[in-house]
């Protein structure tokens, strides 16, 4: 089962918004939010809450791709998230997430008994390539007790 299939099966909001997993690797996750009238805002684009969910979901997908082999000893959890809306988004949008620290560095901290934190950067774009939003989600790997 792919990460996208796993998240669609276990996270109801992914199914609610019909998020599409276009690419999910430890280096990059790309998700799409189709243009759906029921999730539009007052200017006809995707609602801010839908774009936040898209970005957070992209960040979670890359975290699972990069650290899925650590799930037996740690739980990935978002700590904080910030989003900046740069331009009006209309139509379908995509979110591209990248890790802000090397995965090996994060795992080394976990190996030392720490609870590592690491940023994931997300760019949200329209079909024409314009960046409509930028998001940073700080994640942690909480060691299992």
CSV table of C-alpha atoms in Angstrom, one decimal, residues 2 4 9 11 20 30-31 43-44 47 55 59-60 64 66 73 77 99 102 113-115 123 125 130:
chain,number,residue,atom,x,y,z
A,2,UNK,CA,1.4,3.4,-0.9
A,4,UNK,CA,-1.2,8.1,-0.4
A,9,UNK,CA,-7.7,5.0,4.1
A,11,UNK,CA,-7.4,10.1,7.5
A,20,UNK,CA,-4.6,13.4,-4.7
A,30,UNK,CA,3.3,16.6,-4.1
A,31,UNK,CA,-0.4,16.6,-3.4
A,43,UNK,CA,-13.6,34.9,-4.3
A,44,UNK,CA,-14.2,31.5,-6.0
A,47,UNK,CA,-11.0,28.0,1.0
A,55,UNK,CA,-0.3,21.7,2.9
A,59,UNK,CA,4.0,17.7,5.0
A,60,UNK,CA,2.7,14.5,6.7
A,64,UNK,CA,6.0,9.2,6.6
A,66,UNK,CA,11.3,9.8,5.2
A,73,UNK,CA,9.9,3.4,18.0
A,77,UNK,CA,3.5,14.6,15.3
A,99,UNK,CA,12.2,18.4,4.5
A,102,UNK,CA,18.5,15.8,6.4
A,113,UNK,CA,17.4,9.6,23.0
A,114,UNK,CA,16.3,13.0,22.0
A,115,UNK,CA,12.9,14.1,20.7
A,123,UNK,CA,4.8,25.6,-1.5
A,125,UNK,CA,0.8,26.6,-6.4
A,130,UNK,CA,2.3,30.9,-9.3
